[in-house]
Amino acid sequence: MYAIGKTGTGKSTMLENMIISDIREGKGVAVVDPHGDLINHILDFVPAERINDVVLFSPSDRDFPIGFNVLEQVQPDLKNIVASGIVGIFKKIFGESWGPRLEYILRNTVLALLDYPGATLLGVMHILVDKDYRQKVVEKLKDPVIRDFFINEYEKYDPKFRTEAIAPIQNKVGQFLSSSTIRNIVGQPRSTINMQDIMDKSKILLLDLSVGKIGEDASALLGAMMITKIQLAAMRRAEIPENERIDFYLYVDEFQNFATDSFATILSEARKYRLSLIMTNQYIAQMPEIVTDAIFGNVGTFVAFRVGATDATFLVKEFEPVFEANDLINLDNYHIYVKMAIDGVTCPAFSASTLGPIKGENANKEKIIKVSREHYGQDRAKVEEDIAAWAQYLVGEKTNKPAIVTNVSEESNKIIQPQTAKIGERRFEKYDSRGTSWYVEIPNEQIAKKETAKNEKSVENKNSPKLSNSSSKSSAKDDANGRDSSYTEIPSNTMVDIKEQK
């Protein structure tokens, strides 16, 4: 459904009533709100029996950041969709400074990180300027085209040319990631929310992306990436028989803030995956042409509140011969014209009036916020320590300084306190994420010892992996699990002292 109308005509009230009605009926919904007022009001109407269903994503809740890694666990055939979504929203933000060369580099960068286990958007800046990190990523690349770009093209750029080419990316992406609020969300390698689970279990996802609290660019970027993740979750329903797919409702207020060229794909394919989109905005010129074409080519229900003369001229062909352009211009508040399709058949347009605000608040807002924080939020200090550890690892690899690594508990989904892993003469060879845990991988020809915290003396670590006599002869070929068999994995929540074998 697509609803259009000037500010103050009743769009938000209608949207709010629809959302509350769906929540009360036990349906699965996601709400993308760029102002915050809509979600703030909805929280007062969530019934007690659905409190545990609510996932409240509010970046402005800085002390309990929710982990959201758009690059995490993307199926190979869907990686281009993620890349297009990310590139598309940056294209929207870049404006006039956007160009084909910039898009080419950014797209290849995102696709490369999608092939690198544990990568987050923080890697965008590093892969462009840090040769050592770039080499590690390239080693993991499965796509020969992306691999060829970095090896035979990017590495051979003239230094001055490369600096000029990546400067706009560093500017915009760096501006986005320089905010600790945003960095603490997108910098977590493991997402704490599962979009597939939210959709298939009919949960309630509320995205409070208030522009006034986090900024216009951050709001647009987070919203577009969330919508991309919802799209991916919907497309994975292809594995489920059509009659078993549960309806899920995605409400996007002022959706032009998040509308990119790739958004058109969602509009054209959403229906078959039982993803229902309800979008509102104020006037047509706010949308890219490709999105406008997708809306008027795929949307089944049009709702028009009072609009301006330009939009009335454009919209009238959807409502003729029942209504004329002047009718659209002179509508009263809370009055609408509707054109809808029922069972694939378009019905004649008709007029209607919308209901006033729903009554009957439940006063569950504070409890919902508390429960959502407990289920999905992470402790800010631990998240920042984890991100600092990752950055320190990259620096430590060059300086031989101690590095910090972290581990994520599979049971509690909480980040375990990072521990220091001291290094002898050699640096960590790998730093990777597999599933839910971070690992430090140590060459088998080295010996791992446990460091006691009390007397600071090294003793034999009985809990560390035992090395067989033949370990030093193991080959560097990957084993059946895709791991390098010449390395021993040591869980990062184990404090170890690595020394070179004599």
Coordinates of C-alpha atoms in Angstrom, one line a residue:
M1 CA 0.0 0.0 0.0
Y2 CA 1.2 3.5 -0.8
A3 CA -0.2 6.6 0.9
I4 CA 0.6 10.1 -0.1
G5 CA -0.4 13.5 1.4
K6 CA 0.7 16.8 2.8
T7 CA 1.9 17.1 6.4
G8 CA -0.9 17.3 8.9
T9 CA -3.5 15.6 6.7
G10 CA -3.8 12.4 8.8
K11 CA -1.2 10.0 7.3
S12 CA 0.6 9.3 10.5
T13 CA -2.6 8.7 12.5
M14 CA -3.8 6.2 9.9
L15 CA -0.5 4.4 9.8
E16 CA -0.4 4.3 13.6
N17 CA -3.9 2.8 13.8
M18 CA -3.0 0.1 11.2
I19 CA 0.2 -0.8 13.1
I20 CA -1.5 -1.0 16.5
S21 CA -4.3 -3.1 15.0
D22 CA -1.8 -5.6 13.5
I23 CA 0.1 -5.8 16.8
R24 CA -3.1 -6.5 18.8
E25 CA -4.0 -9.2 16.3
G26 CA -0.7 -11.0 16.8
K27 CA 0.7 -10.2 13.4
G28 CA 4.4 -9.8 12.6
V29 CA 5.3 -6.1 11.9
A30 CA 8.4 -4.0 11.3
V31 CA 8.1 -0.2 11.6
V32 CA 10.7 2.2 10.2
D33 CA 10.3 5.6 11.7
P34 CA 12.6 8.5 10.8
H35 CA 11.1 10.8 13.4
G36 CA 10.6 8.6 16.5
D37 CA 7.2 10.0 17.5
L38 CA 5.3 7.1 15.8
I39 CA 7.2 4.4 17.6
N40 CA 7.1 6.3 20.9
H41 CA 3.3 6.3 20.7
I42 CA 3.0 2.7 19.5
L43 CA 4.9 1.5 22.6
D44 CA 2.0 2.5 24.8
F45 CA -0.3 0.2 22.9
V46 CA 1.6 -3.1 22.9
P47 CA -0.4 -5.6 24.9
A48 CA 1.3 -7.4 27.8
E49 CA 1.2 -10.8 26.1
R50 CA 3.4 -9.4 23.3
I51 CA 6.0 -7.6 25.3
N52 CA 8.6 -10.3 24.7
D53 CA 7.9 -10.1 20.9
V54 CA 9.2 -6.5 20.7
V55 CA 12.6 -5.8 19.3
L56 CA 13.2 -2.0 19.9
F57 CA 16.1 -0.8 17.7
S58 CA 17.0 2.7 18.9
P59 CA 20.5 3.9 18.1
S60 CA 20.0 6.9 20.4
D61 CA 19.9 4.3 23.3
R62 CA 23.7 4.6 23.5
D63 CA 24.4 2.6 26.6
F64 CA 22.8 -0.6 25.2
P65 CA 23.7 -0.8 21.5
I66 CA 22.1 -3.6 19.5
G67 CA 24.5 -5.4 17.2
F68 CA 23.7 -5.1 13.5
N69 CA 26.1 -6.4 11.0
V70 CA 24.7 -6.1 7.5
L71 CA 27.6 -8.2 6.1
E72 CA 27.0 -11.2 8.4
Q73 CA 26.2 -14.6 7.0
V74 CA 24.9 -13.6 3.6
Q75 CA 24.2 -16.4 1.2
P76 CA 26.4 -16.3 -1.9
D77 CA 23.5 -15.7 -4.3
L78 CA 22.3 -12.8 -2.2
K79 CA 25.6 -10.9 -1.8
N80 CA 25.0 -8.6 -4.8
I81 CA 21.7 -7.5 -3.3
V82 CA 23.4 -6.5 -0.1
A83 CA 26.2 -4.7 -2.0
S84 CA 23.6 -2.9 -4.1
G85 CA 21.6 -1.8 -1.1
I86 CA 24.7 -0.4 0.7
V87 CA 26.1 1.3 -2.5
G88 CA 22.6 2.6 -3.3
I89 CA 22.1 4.5 0.0
F90 CA 25.7 5.9 -0.1
K91 CA 24.9 7.1 -3.7
K92 CA 21.9 8.9 -2.3
I93 CA 23.9 10.5 0.5
F94 CA 26.9 11.4 -1.7
G95 CA 24.8 13.4 -4.1
E96 CA 26.7 15.4 -6.7
S97 CA 30.1 13.9 -5.6
W98 CA 29.0 10.5 -6.7
G99 CA 30.6 9.0 -9.8
P100 CA 31.1 5.7 -11.6
R101 CA 34.7 5.3 -10.4
L102 CA 33.6 5.8 -6.8
E103 CA 30.7 3.3 -7.2
Y104 CA 33.1 0.8 -8.8
I105 CA 35.6 0.9 -5.9
L106 CA 32.9 0.9 -3.2
R107 CA 31.0 -2.0 -4.7
N108 CA 34.1 -4.2 -5.0
T109 CA 35.1 -3.3 -1.4
V110 CA 31.7 -4.3 0.0
L111 CA 31.7 -7.5 -2.0
A112 CA 35.2 -8.3 -0.8
L113 CA 34.2 -7.9 2.8
L114 CA 31.1 -10.1 2.3
D115 CA 33.6 -12.9 1.6
Y116 CA 35.7 -12.2 4.7
P117 CA 34.4 -14.0 7.9
G118 CA 33.7 -11.6 10.7
A119 CA 34.0 -8.5 8.6
T120 CA 31.9 -5.4 9.4
L121 CA 31.5 -2.0 7.8
L122 CA 34.5 -0.9 9.8
G123 CA 36.6 -2.8 7.4
V124 CA 35.7 -0.5 4.5
M125 CA 38.1 2.1 5.6
H126 CA 40.9 -0.4 6.4
I127 CA 40.7 -2.4 3.2
L128 CA 41.2 0.8 1.1
V129 CA 44.3 2.1 3.0
D130 CA 45.8 -0.8 4.9
K131 CA 47.7 -3.1 2.6
D132 CA 48.2 -5.9 5.1
Y133 CA 44.5 -6.0 6.0
R134 CA 43.6 -5.9 2.3
Q135 CA 45.9 -8.8 1.6
K136 CA 44.2 -10.9 4.3
V137 CA 40.8 -10.1 2.8
V138 CA 41.9 -10.9 -0.7
E139 CA 43.3 -14.3 0.4
K140 CA 39.8 -15.2 1.5
L141 CA 38.1 -14.1 -1.7
K142 CA 36.1 -16.7 -3.6
D143 CA 35.0 -14.4 -6.4
P144 CA 37.7 -14.3 -9.1
V145 CA 36.5 -11.0 -10.5
I146 CA 36.7 -9.2 -7.1
R147 CA 40.0 -10.8 -6.4
D148 CA 41.4 -9.7 -9.8
F149 CA 40.2 -6.1 -9.1
F150 CA 42.3 -5.9 -6.0
I151 CA 45.4 -7.8 -7.2
N152 CA 45.7 -6.6 -10.8
E153 CA 44.0 -3.2 -10.6
Y154 CA 43.7 -1.6 -7.2
E155 CA 47.2 -2.5 -6.1
K156 CA 48.6 -1.1 -9.4
Y157 CA 46.9 2.3 -9.0
D158 CA 49.3 5.3 -9.0
P159 CA 49.4 6.4 -5.3
K160 CA 48.2 9.9 -6.1
F161 CA 45.4 8.5 -8.3
R162 CA 44.3 6.0 -5.5
T163 CA 44.3 8.8 -2.9
E164 CA 42.0 10.9 -5.1
A165 CA 39.8 8.0 -6.0
I166 CA 39.1 6.9 -2.4
A167 CA 38.9 10.3 -0.8
P168 CA 35.1 10.7 -1.2
I169 CA 34.6 7.2 0.3
Q170 CA 36.8 8.0 3.2
N171 CA 34.9 11.3 3.7
K172 CA 31.4 9.9 3.7
V173 CA 32.0 6.4 5.2
G174 CA 34.4 7.9 7.7
Q175 CA 31.9 10.5 8.7
F176 CA 29.3 7.7 9.3
L177 CA 31.7 5.5 11.3
S178 CA 33.2 8.3 13.3
S179 CA 30.1 8.5 15.4
S180 CA 30.6 6.1 18.4
T181 CA 26.8 5.6 18.4
I182 CA 26.7 4.2 14.9
R183 CA 30.1 2.5 15.2
N184 CA 29.0 0.5 18.3
I185 CA 26.1 -0.9 16.3
V186 CA 27.6 -1.7 12.9
G187 CA 31.0 -2.6 14.3
Q188 CA 29.8 -5.7 16.2
P189 CA 30.7 -8.7 14.1
R190 CA 27.7 -10.7 15.4
S191 CA 24.2 -9.3 15.0
T192 CA 22.1 -9.6 18.1
I193 CA 18.9 -9.6 16.1
N194 CA 17.8 -12.3 13.7
M195 CA 15.7 -10.9 10.9
Q196 CA 14.6 -14.4 9.7
D197 CA 13.5 -15.2 13.3
I198 CA 11.6 -11.9 13.6
M199 CA 9.7 -12.5 10.3
D200 CA 8.9 -16.2 10.7
K201 CA 7.9 -15.9 14.4
S202 CA 5.7 -12.8 13.8
K203 CA 7.7 -10.6 16.1
I204 CA 7.5 -6.8 16.3
L205 CA 10.6 -4.9 15.0
L206 CA 10.5 -1.1 15.9
L207 CA 13.2 1.0 14.3
D208 CA 13.4 4.4 15.9
L209 CA 15.7 6.2 13.5
S210 CA 15.0 9.7 14.7
V211 CA 16.9 12.2 12.4
G212 CA 17.0 14.7 15.3
K213 CA 18.9 12.2 17.5
I214 CA 21.3 10.5 15.2
G215 CA 21.5 12.7 12.1
E216 CA 19.9 12.5 8.6
D217 CA 22.7 10.4 7.0
A218 CA 23.0 7.9 9.8
S219 CA 19.2 7.5 9.9
A220 CA 19.0 6.9 6.1
L221 CA 21.9 4.5 6.1
L222 CA 20.7 2.4 9.0
G223 CA 17.2 2.4 7.7
A224 CA 18.2 1.3 4.2
M225 CA 20.4 -1.4 5.5
M226 CA 17.7 -2.7 7.8
I227 CA 15.3 -2.8 4.9
T228 CA 17.9 -4.7 2.8
K229 CA 18.2 -7.3 5.6
I230 CA 14.4 -7.6 5.7
Q231 CA 14.4 -8.2 2.0
L232 CA 17.0 -10.9 2.3
A233 CA 15.0 -12.6 5.1
A234 CA 12.0 -12.5 2.8
M235 CA 13.8 -14.0 -0.2
R236 CA 15.1 -16.8 2.0
R237 CA 11.5 -17.8 2.3
A238 CA 11.8 -19.3 -1.2
E239 CA 12.9 -22.5 0.7
I240 CA 9.5 -22.6 2.5
P241 CA 6.4 -23.8 0.7
E242 CA 4.2 -20.9 -0.3
N243 CA 1.3 -22.0 1.7
E244 CA 3.5 -22.1 4.9
R245 CA 4.8 -18.5 4.5
I246 CA 3.5 -16.2 7.2
D247 CA 2.4 -12.7 6.3
F248 CA 4.8 -10.0 7.6
Y249 CA 4.0 -6.3 7.4
L250 CA 6.7 -3.6 6.8
Y251 CA 5.6 -0.1 7.5
V252 CA 7.9 2.7 6.3
D253 CA 7.0 6.3 7.2
E254 CA 8.6 9.0 5.0
F255 CA 10.1 6.1 3.0
Q256 CA 11.8 8.4 0.5
N257 CA 14.5 8.8 3.1
F258 CA 15.4 5.1 2.6
A259 CA 14.3 4.7 -1.1
T260 CA 17.2 3.7 -3.3
D261 CA 17.3 2.1 -6.8
S262 CA 17.5 -1.3 -5.1
F263 CA 14.3 -0.6 -3.2
A264 CA 12.5 -1.1 -6.5
T265 CA 13.4 -4.8 -6.3
I266 CA 11.6 -5.2 -3.0
L267 CA 8.5 -3.7 -4.5
S268 CA 8.5 -6.1 -7.4
E269 CA 9.2 -9.3 -5.5
A270 CA 7.8 -8.7 -2.0
R271 CA 4.3 -10.1 -2.6
K272 CA 5.4 -13.6 -3.5
Y273 CA 7.3 -13.9 -0.2
R274 CA 4.3 -12.7 1.8
L275 CA 6.0 -9.4 2.7
S276 CA 3.5 -6.6 2.7
L277 CA 4.8 -3.1 2.3
I278 CA 3.0 0.0 3.6
M279 CA 4.7 3.2 2.6
T280 CA 4.0 6.9 3.1
N281 CA 5.5 10.1 2.0
Q282 CA 4.5 13.7 1.3
Y283 CA 5.0 14.3 -2.5
I284 CA 6.2 12.3 -5.5
A285 CA 9.3 14.4 -6.3
Q286 CA 10.9 13.1 -3.1
M287 CA 11.4 9.7 -4.8
P288 CA 14.0 8.6 -7.4
E289 CA 12.3 8.0 -10.8
I290 CA 13.0 4.3 -10.7
V291 CA 11.3 3.9 -7.4
T292 CA 8.3 6.0 -8.6
D293 CA 7.9 3.7 -11.6
A294 CA 8.2 0.6 -9.3
I295 CA 5.5 1.9 -7.0
F296 CA 3.0 2.8 -9.7
G297 CA 3.7 -0.5 -11.5
N298 CA 3.5 -2.9 -8.5
V299 CA 1.5 -1.4 -5.6
G300 CA -2.1 -2.7 -5.3
T301 CA -3.6 -0.1 -3.0
F302 CA -3.3 3.7 -3.4
V303 CA -4.4 6.1 -0.7
A304 CA -4.4 9.8 -1.4
F305 CA -4.8 12.5 1.3
R306 CA -4.7 16.1 0.3
V307 CA -1.9 16.8 -2.2
G308 CA -0.4 19.7 -4.1
A309 CA -1.3 20.7 -7.6
T310 CA 1.7 19.0 -9.2
D311 CA 1.1 15.7 -7.5
A312 CA -2.7 15.9 -8.2
T313 CA -1.9 16.2 -11.9
F314 CA 0.2 13.1 -11.7
L315 CA -2.1 11.1 -9.4
V316 CA -5.4 11.9 -11.1
K317 CA -4.9 9.2 -13.7
E318 CA -5.0 6.6 -10.9
F319 CA -8.4 7.9 -9.7
E320 CA -10.2 8.9 -12.9
P321 CA -12.9 8.9 -13.9
V322 CA -14.4 9.0 -10.4
F323 CA -12.2 11.9 -9.1
E324 CA -10.5 14.8 -10.7
A325 CA -7.3 16.7 -9.9
N326 CA -9.2 19.4 -8.0
D327 CA -10.8 16.8 -5.8
L328 CA -7.3 15.7 -4.7
I329 CA -6.3 19.2 -4.0
N330 CA -9.3 20.1 -1.9
L331 CA -9.6 17.0 0.4
D332 CA -10.2 17.7 4.1
N333 CA -8.0 16.3 6.8
Y334 CA -8.6 12.7 7.6
H335 CA -10.4 12.2 4.3
I336 CA -9.0 10.0 1.5
Y337 CA -9.5 8.7 -2.0
V338 CA -8.7 5.0 -2.4
K339 CA -8.0 2.7 -5.3
M340 CA -7.3 -0.9 -4.6
A341 CA -7.0 -4.3 -6.3
I342 CA -9.0 -7.3 -4.9
D343 CA -7.9 -10.7 -6.0
G344 CA -5.9 -9.1 -8.8
V345 CA -8.9 -7.1 -10.1
T346 CA -8.7 -3.3 -9.8
C347 CA -11.8 -1.7 -8.3
P348 CA -13.2 1.8 -9.0
A349 CA -11.8 4.5 -6.8
F350 CA -13.9 5.5 -3.8
S351 CA -13.8 8.1 -1.0
A352 CA -13.5 7.4 2.7
S353 CA -12.6 9.0 6.0
T354 CA -9.9 7.7 8.4
L355 CA -10.4 6.9 12.1
G356 CA -9.1 9.2 14.9
P357 CA -6.3 8.1 17.2
I358 CA -6.9 4.7 18.9
K359 CA -7.6 4.9 22.7
G360 CA -6.6 2.4 25.4
E361 CA -3.0 2.8 26.2
N362 CA -1.4 -0.2 28.1
A363 CA 1.4 1.8 29.8
N364 CA 3.9 -1.0 29.0
K365 CA 6.5 1.3 27.4
E366 CA 9.1 1.2 30.2
K367 CA 8.8 -2.6 30.6
I368 CA 9.2 -3.1 26.8
I369 CA 12.3 -0.9 26.7
K370 CA 13.8 -2.9 29.6
V371 CA 13.0 -6.3 28.2
S372 CA 14.3 -5.4 24.7
R373 CA 17.6 -4.1 26.2
E374 CA 18.0 -7.4 28.1
H375 CA 17.3 -9.6 25.1
Y376 CA 19.1 -7.7 22.3
G377 CA 21.3 -4.9 23.8
Q378 CA 25.0 -5.1 24.6
D379 CA 26.9 -3.4 27.3
R380 CA 28.4 -0.3 25.7
A381 CA 31.8 -0.5 27.5
K382 CA 32.3 -4.1 26.3
V383 CA 31.3 -3.3 22.8
E384 CA 33.7 -0.4 22.6
E385 CA 36.5 -2.6 24.1
D386 CA 35.8 -5.2 21.5
I387 CA 36.0 -2.7 18.6
A388 CA 39.2 -1.2 20.1
A389 CA 40.6 -4.7 20.3
W390 CA 40.0 -5.2 16.6
A391 CA 41.7 -1.9 15.7
Q392 CA 44.5 -2.7 18.1
Y393 CA 45.0 -6.1 16.5
L394 CA 45.6 -4.4 13.1
V395 CA 48.1 -2.0 14.6
G396 CA 49.7 -4.6 16.8
E397 CA 50.4 -6.8 13.8
K398 CA 52.8 -4.1 12.5
T399 CA 54.2 -3.0 15.9
N400 CA 54.3 -6.3 17.7
K401 CA 52.2 -4.8 20.6
P402 CA 49.9 -6.9 22.7
A403 CA 46.5 -7.5 21.0
I404 CA 43.1 -8.0 22.6
V405 CA 40.6 -10.6 21.3
T406 CA 37.1 -11.3 22.3
N407 CA 34.7 -14.2 22.5
V408 CA 30.9 -14.3 22.2
S409 CA 29.0 -16.7 24.4
E410 CA 26.7 -18.9 22.3
E411 CA 24.5 -19.5 25.3
S412 CA 23.9 -15.9 26.5
N413 CA 24.7 -14.1 23.3
K414 CA 26.8 -11.7 25.3
I415 CA 30.3 -10.6 24.6
I416 CA 32.7 -12.1 27.1
Q417 CA 35.2 -9.6 28.7
P418 CA 38.1 -9.3 26.2
Q419 CA 41.4 -10.8 27.4
T420 CA 45.0 -9.9 26.6
A421 CA 46.9 -12.3 24.5
K422 CA 50.6 -11.6 24.8
I423 CA 52.9 -12.3 22.0
G424 CA 56.5 -13.5 21.8
E425 CA 58.6 -12.9 18.7
R426 CA 55.8 -13.6 16.2
R427 CA 52.6 -11.9 15.6
F428 CA 49.1 -13.5 15.2
E429 CA 48.9 -15.1 11.7
K430 CA 45.1 -15.0 11.5
Y431 CA 42.1 -13.3 13.1
D432 CA 38.9 -14.7 12.1
S433 CA 35.2 -15.3 13.0
R434 CA 33.5 -18.6 12.6
G435 CA 29.9 -18.8 13.6
T436 CA 29.6 -17.2 17.0
S437 CA 33.1 -17.1 18.3
W438 CA 36.3 -15.2 17.7
Y439 CA 39.5 -17.2 17.6
V440 CA 43.2 -16.5 17.6
E441 CA 45.0 -18.9 15.3
I442 CA 48.5 -19.8 16.3
P443 CA 51.0 -21.7 14.0
N444 CA 51.5 -25.2 15.2
E445 CA 55.2 -24.9 15.4
Q446 CA 54.7 -22.5 18.3
I447 CA 53.9 -23.5 21.8
A448 CA 51.0 -22.0 23.8
K449 CA 51.4 -21.5 27.5
K450 CA 49.0 -20.2 30.1
E451 CA 50.0 -17.1 32.0
T452 CA 49.0 -17.0 35.6
A453 CA 47.5 -13.7 36.8
K454 CA 48.8 -13.8 40.3
N455 CA 52.6 -14.3 40.0
E456 CA 52.9 -13.4 36.3
K457 CA 54.9 -16.6 35.7
S458 CA 54.3 -18.7 32.7
V459 CA 53.2 -22.2 33.4
E460 CA 52.1 -25.0 31.2
N461 CA 48.5 -24.4 30.0
K462 CA 46.7 -27.7 30.5
N463 CA 43.6 -26.2 28.8
S464 CA 45.4 -25.2 25.7
P465 CA 45.4 -27.4 22.6
K466 CA 48.0 -30.2 22.8
L467 CA 50.4 -30.3 19.9
S468 CA 51.2 -33.7 18.4
N469 CA 54.8 -34.6 17.5
S470 CA 53.8 -34.3 13.8
S471 CA 52.2 -30.9 14.2
S472 CA 55.2 -29.0 12.9
K473 CA 55.0 -31.1 9.7
S474 CA 51.3 -30.4 9.0
S475 CA 50.6 -28.9 5.6
A476 CA 49.1 -25.5 5.0
K477 CA 46.2 -26.9 3.1
D478 CA 42.6 -26.3 4.3
D479 CA 40.9 -29.2 6.1
A480 CA 37.4 -30.4 5.6
N481 CA 36.0 -27.4 7.6
G482 CA 37.8 -24.9 5.4
R483 CA 40.4 -24.1 8.1
D484 CA 44.2 -24.0 7.6
S485 CA 45.4 -27.3 9.2
S486 CA 48.8 -25.8 9.9
Y487 CA 47.2 -23.6 12.6
T488 CA 45.9 -24.4 16.0
E489 CA 42.8 -22.5 17.2
I490 CA 42.8 -21.2 20.8
P491 CA 39.6 -19.7 22.1
S492 CA 40.1 -16.0 22.7
N493 CA 38.8 -16.1 26.2
T494 CA 41.9 -18.1 27.2
M495 CA 44.8 -16.0 28.4
V496 CA 47.9 -17.3 26.6
D497 CA 51.6 -16.5 26.3
I498 CA 52.9 -17.3 22.8
K499 CA 56.6 -18.0 22.5
E500 CA 58.5 -19.3 19.5
Q501 CA 59.5 -22.9 19.8
K502 CA 63.2 -23.4 20.2

